[in-house]
mmCIF file of C-alpha atoms in Angstrom:
data_model
loop_
_atom_site.group_PDB
_atom_site.id
_atom_site.type_symbol
_atom_site.label_atom_id
_atom_site.label_comp_id
_atom_site.label_asym_id
_atom_site.label_seq_id
_atom_site.Cartn_x
_atom_site.Cartn_y
_atom_site.Cartn_z
ATOM 1 C CA UNK I 1 11.180 7.776 -20.249
ATOM 2 C CA UNK I 2 13.616 7.721 -16.390
ATOM 3 C CA UNK I 3 14.712 4.740 -15.516
ATOM 4 C CA UNK I 4 15.103 5.930 -12.082
ATOM 5 C CA UNK I 5 11.856 7.378 -9.417
ATOM 6 C CA UNK I 6 13.133 9.137 -7.100
ATOM 7 C CA UNK I 7 16.991 10.583 -6.737
ATOM 8 C CA UNK I 8 18.090 9.881 -4.123
ATOM 9 C CA UNK I 9 21.665 7.298 -2.460
ATOM 10 C CA UNK I 10 21.111 4.111 -1.051
ATOM 11 C CA UNK I 11 21.006 3.294 1.858
ATOM 12 C CA UNK I 12 21.735 -0.235 3.710
ATOM 13 C CA UNK I 13 19.724 -1.270 6.617
ATOM 14 C CA UNK I 14 20.912 -4.709 9.181
ATOM 15 C CA UNK I 15 22.168 -6.061 5.877
ATOM 16 C CA UNK I 16 19.006 -4.429 3.603
ATOM 17 C CA UNK I 17 19.513 -2.085 1.288
ATOM 18 C CA UNK I 18 17.055 0.909 0.173
ATOM 19 C CA UNK I 19 16.464 2.918 -2.474
ATOM 20 C CA UNK I 20 15.246 4.434 -5.017
ATOM 21 C CA UNK I 21 12.097 2.761 -6.704
ATOM 22 C CA UNK I 22 12.848 2.372 -10.618
ATOM 23 C CA UNK I 23 10.934 1.386 -13.440
ATOM 24 C CA UNK I 24 13.020 -2.322 -13.617
ATOM 25 C CA UNK I 25 10.737 -3.162 -9.932
ATOM 26 C CA UNK I 26 7.683 -4.912 -11.089
ATOM 27 C CA UNK I 27 8.750 -8.220 -11.338
ATOM 28 C CA UNK I 28 9.766 -8.022 -7.993
ATOM 29 C CA UNK I 29 7.311 -6.046 -6.497
ATOM 30 C CA UNK I 30 4.948 -9.027 -8.271
ATOM 31 C CA UNK I 31 6.777 -10.846 -6.527
ATOM 32 C CA UNK I 32 6.953 -9.668 -3.222
ATOM 33 C CA UNK I 33 3.328 -8.708 -2.915
ATOM 34 C CA UNK I 34 1.660 -11.877 -3.577
ATOM 35 C CA UNK I 35 3.887 -13.382 -1.186
ATOM 36 C CA UNK I 36 2.676 -10.758 0.893
ATOM 37 C CA UNK I 37 -0.883 -11.007 0.261
ATOM 38 C CA UNK I 38 -2.602 -12.239 3.261
ATOM 39 C CA UNK I 39 0.299 -10.441 5.314
ATOM 40 C CA UNK I 40 -1.087 -6.871 4.156
ATOM 41 C CA UNK I 41 -4.876 -7.915 2.991
ATOM 42 C CA UNK I 42 -6.623 -7.034 6.835
ATOM 43 C CA UNK I 43 -4.453 -2.749 5.764
ATOM 44 C CA UNK I 44 -4.511 -2.745 2.211
ATOM 45 C CA UNK I 45 -7.626 -1.342 -0.510
ATOM 46 C CA UNK I 46 -10.033 -4.413 -2.272
ATOM 47 C CA UNK I 47 -7.108 -5.670 -5.073
ATOM 48 C CA UNK I 48 -7.981 -6.663 -8.884
ATOM 49 C CA UNK I 49 -6.098 -9.927 -9.641
ATOM 50 C CA UNK I 50 -3.833 -7.643 -12.097
ATOM 51 C CA UNK I 51 -2.087 -5.925 -9.419
ATOM 52 C CA UNK I 52 0.147 -9.195 -8.389
ATOM 53 C CA UNK I 53 1.176 -9.517 -11.496
ATOM 54 C CA UNK I 54 4.796 -8.239 -13.566
ATOM 55 C CA UNK I 55 2.070 -5.770 -15.994
ATOM 56 C CA UNK I 56 -0.333 -4.660 -13.251
ATOM 57 C CA UNK I 57 3.292 -3.389 -10.916
ATOM 58 C CA UNK I 58 4.981 -2.236 -14.204
ATOM 59 C CA UNK I 59 1.815 0.300 -15.456
ATOM 60 C CA UNK I 60 1.463 0.902 -11.358
ATOM 61 C CA UNK I 61 5.116 2.138 -11.470
ATOM 62 C CA UNK I 62 4.497 4.171 -14.313
ATOM 63 C CA UNK I 63 2.142 6.041 -13.150
ATOM 64 C CA UNK I 64 4.236 6.423 -10.230
ATOM 65 C CA UNK I 65 7.149 7.942 -12.077
ATOM 66 C CA UNK I 66 5.100 10.830 -13.135
ATOM 67 C CA UNK I 67 3.656 11.518 -9.824
ATOM 68 C CA UNK I 68 7.376 11.650 -9.550
ATOM 69 C CA UNK I 69 8.357 13.727 -12.276
ATOM 70 C CA UNK I 70 5.560 16.549 -10.672
ATOM 71 C CA UNK I 71 6.888 16.171 -7.710
ATOM 72 C CA UNK I 72 3.760 14.458 -5.852
ATOM 73 C CA UNK I 73 5.668 11.228 -4.351
ATOM 74 C CA UNK I 74 9.080 10.084 -3.159
ATOM 75 C CA UNK I 75 8.794 5.727 -3.256
ATOM 76 C CA UNK I 76 11.295 3.654 -2.239
ATOM 77 C CA UNK I 77 11.862 0.063 -1.746
ATOM 78 C CA UNK I 78 13.314 -2.214 1.334
ATOM 79 C CA UNK I 79 15.878 -5.304 -1.123
ATOM 80 C CA UNK I 80 17.350 -8.250 0.265
ATOM 81 C CA UNK I 81 19.200 -9.559 -2.400
ATOM 82 C CA UNK I 82 17.271 -8.963 -5.529
ATOM 83 C CA UNK I 83 14.611 -9.240 -3.642
ATOM 84 C CA UNK I 84 11.876 -6.187 -2.112
ATOM 85 C CA UNK I 85 11.156 -7.077 1.661
ATOM 86 C CA UNK I 86 9.879 -3.404 2.362
ATOM 87 C CA UNK I 87 8.569 -0.311 0.910
ATOM 88 C CA UNK I 88 7.976 3.566 1.928
ATOM 89 C CA UNK I 89 6.367 6.380 -0.272
ATOM 90 C CA UNK I 90 6.112 9.756 0.767
ATOM 91 C CA UNK I 91 2.307 10.151 -0.569
ATOM 92 C CA UNK I 92 0.209 13.238 -1.198
ATOM 93 C CA UNK I 93 3.772 16.053 -1.262
ATOM 94 C CA UNK I 94 1.972 18.851 -1.179
ATOM 95 C CA UNK I 95 4.301 22.160 -1.160
ATOM 96 C CA UNK I 96 3.618 25.680 -0.630
ATOM 97 C CA UNK I 97 2.747 27.507 2.711
ATOM 98 C CA UNK I 98 1.916 23.482 3.811
ATOM 99 C CA UNK I 99 4.785 22.236 2.676
ATOM 100 C CA UNK I 100 3.400 18.721 4.105
ATOM 101 C CA UNK I 101 3.422 14.696 3.066
ATOM 102 C CA UNK I 102 1.319 11.294 4.078
ATOM 103 C CA UNK I 103 4.234 8.375 4.537
ATOM 104 C CA UNK I 104 3.079 4.696 3.940
ATOM 105 C CA UNK I 105 5.379 1.624 4.088
ATOM 106 C CA UNK I 106 4.890 -1.715 4.461
ATOM 107 C CA UNK I 107 6.826 -4.745 5.798
ATOM 108 C CA UNK I 108 7.492 -7.700 4.335
ATOM 109 C CA UNK I 109 6.189 -11.110 6.580
ATOM 110 C CA UNK I 110 9.421 -13.286 6.957
ATOM 111 C CA UNK I 111 11.633 -9.526 8.459
ATOM 112 C CA UNK I 112 8.754 -8.187 11.171
ATOM 113 C CA UNK I 113 10.397 -7.591 14.130
ATOM 114 C CA UNK I 114 13.389 -6.607 13.227
ATOM 115 C CA UNK I 115 12.770 -2.732 14.109
ATOM 116 C CA UNK I 116 12.496 -2.170 10.043
ATOM 117 C CA UNK I 117 8.952 -0.680 9.830
ATOM 118 C CA UNK I 118 10.855 2.378 11.805
ATOM 119 C CA UNK I 119 14.120 2.192 9.599
ATOM 120 C CA UNK I 120 11.978 3.200 6.929
ATOM 121 C CA UNK I 121 9.247 5.820 8.867
ATOM 122 C CA UNK I 122 12.549 6.959 10.249
ATOM 123 C CA UNK I 123 13.927 7.456 6.747
ATOM 124 C CA UNK I 124 10.804 8.842 5.150
ATOM 125 C CA UNK I 125 11.441 12.152 8.247
ATOM 126 C CA UNK I 126 14.845 12.488 6.432
ATOM 127 C CA UNK I 127 14.431 12.145 2.531
ATOM 128 C CA UNK I 128 10.631 15.166 3.637
ATOM 129 C CA UNK I 129 13.799 16.772 5.287
ATOM 130 C CA UNK I 130 16.083 16.087 2.272
ATOM 131 C CA UNK I 131 12.803 17.987 -0.207
ATOM 132 C CA UNK I 132 11.904 20.831 2.070
ATOM 133 C CA UNK I 133 8.917 19.127 3.637
ATOM 134 C CA UNK I 134 7.799 20.785 7.310
ATOM 135 C CA UNK I 135 5.554 18.284 8.093
ATOM 136 C CA UNK I 136 5.086 14.705 7.282
ATOM 137 C CA UNK I 137 0.988 12.721 8.320
ATOM 138 C CA UNK I 138 0.278 8.987 8.038
ATOM 139 C CA UNK I 139 -2.686 7.074 9.468
ATOM 140 C CA UNK I 140 -3.261 4.540 10.622
ATOM 141 C CA UNK I 141 -6.680 2.013 10.743
ATOM 142 C CA UNK I 142 -7.443 2.210 14.913
ATOM 143 C CA UNK I 143 -6.863 -2.155 15.010
ATOM 144 C CA UNK I 144 -3.126 -1.345 13.885
ATOM 145 C CA UNK I 145 -0.790 -1.075 17.222
ATOM 146 C CA UNK I 146 1.403 -2.137 16.013
ATOM 147 C CA UNK I 147 1.775 0.196 12.874
ATOM 148 C CA UNK I 148 1.063 2.942 15.889
ATOM 149 C CA UNK I 149 3.744 1.684 17.989
ATOM 150 C CA UNK I 150 6.279 2.042 14.615
ATOM 151 C CA UNK I 151 5.060 5.794 14.141
ATOM 152 C CA UNK I 152 5.414 6.589 17.808
ATOM 153 C CA UNK I 153 9.304 4.921 17.702
ATOM 154 C CA UNK I 154 10.046 7.389 14.868
ATOM 155 C CA UNK I 155 8.705 10.418 16.683
ATOM 156 C CA UNK I 156 4.565 11.385 15.690
ATOM 157 C CA UNK I 157 2.403 11.640 17.772
ATOM 158 C CA UNK I 158 -1.521 10.945 17.267
ATOM 159 C CA UNK I 159 -3.015 14.481 16.286
ATOM 160 C CA UNK I 160 -7.205 12.947 16.140
ATOM 161 C CA UNK I 161 -9.700 9.978 14.771
ATOM 162 C CA UNK I 162 -11.127 10.258 11.554
ATOM 163 C CA UNK I 163 -14.120 8.052 11.329
ATOM 164 C CA UNK I 164 -14.595 6.441 7.835
ATOM 165 C CA UNK I 165 -11.276 7.528 6.702
ATOM 166 C CA UNK I 166 -9.712 5.065 3.793
ATOM 167 C CA UNK I 167 -11.701 2.488 2.054
ATOM 168 C CA UNK I 168 -9.789 -0.541 3.032
ATOM 169 C CA UNK I 169 -10.434 -4.465 2.886
ATOM 170 C CA UNK I 170 -13.575 -3.265 1.275
ATOM 171 C CA UNK I 171 -14.811 -1.232 4.519
ATOM 172 C CA UNK I 172 -14.840 2.749 5.044
ATOM 173 C CA UNK I 173 -12.274 2.166 7.882
ATOM 174 C CA UNK I 174 -11.545 4.646 10.942
ATOM 175 C CA UNK I 175 -8.273 5.811 11.594
ATOM 176 C CA UNK I 176 -5.853 7.195 13.880
ATOM 177 C CA UNK I 177 -3.944 10.242 12.345
ATOM 178 C CA UNK I 178 -0.113 10.624 13.720
ATOM 179 C CA UNK I 179 2.155 13.898 13.150
ATOM 180 C CA UNK I 180 5.886 14.493 13.775
ATOM 181 C CA UNK I 181 6.642 17.946 12.257
ATOM 182 C CA UNK I 182 9.789 18.485 10.742
ATOM 183 C CA UNK I 183 10.978 22.775 11.706
ATOM 184 C CA UNK I 184 9.365 25.563 12.664
ATOM 185 C CA UNK I 185 11.801 27.791 9.309
ATOM 186 C CA UNK I 186 9.978 29.770 7.550
ATOM 187 C CA UNK I 187 9.031 28.567 3.721
ATOM 188 C CA UNK I 188 11.403 29.620 1.287
#
């Protein structure tokens, strides 16, 4: 299996490195998710204990590699040295007349309020254009005003609210929906 899940080059951001995810990132991701478990819990699905292990992350990365090979995801990590301090994924990539994807992201609890989340979302816009998408969307729980501010700062606009949209933190949660149109060129 290939070492790099996503193509692309590394980007340097505030002394940090944003690069495609690799299969070798399992130990770093297990450590990052363990470190940020409480920080991410209100915004994430309930995770099984195995998720926080190297083996659990290796399994997730292998699944992401298969999805990447099918053109369905584009996963990236933000690193401070060898430590994962953020993540950005283009998920649910759809081609054809829709040419769209959803973006997901998070930043380590010790790296908040530095503009890194906005940088991750702006990178998602760049990547989406590079792979030929027309539109990006994101959903935030209605109480997640920080993430809503990030999306607005990255040029997204709210286009609706979806009731009981995702099963997060053990319950169906309402989400505000945001989008950014990337261009108006025809599908090619």
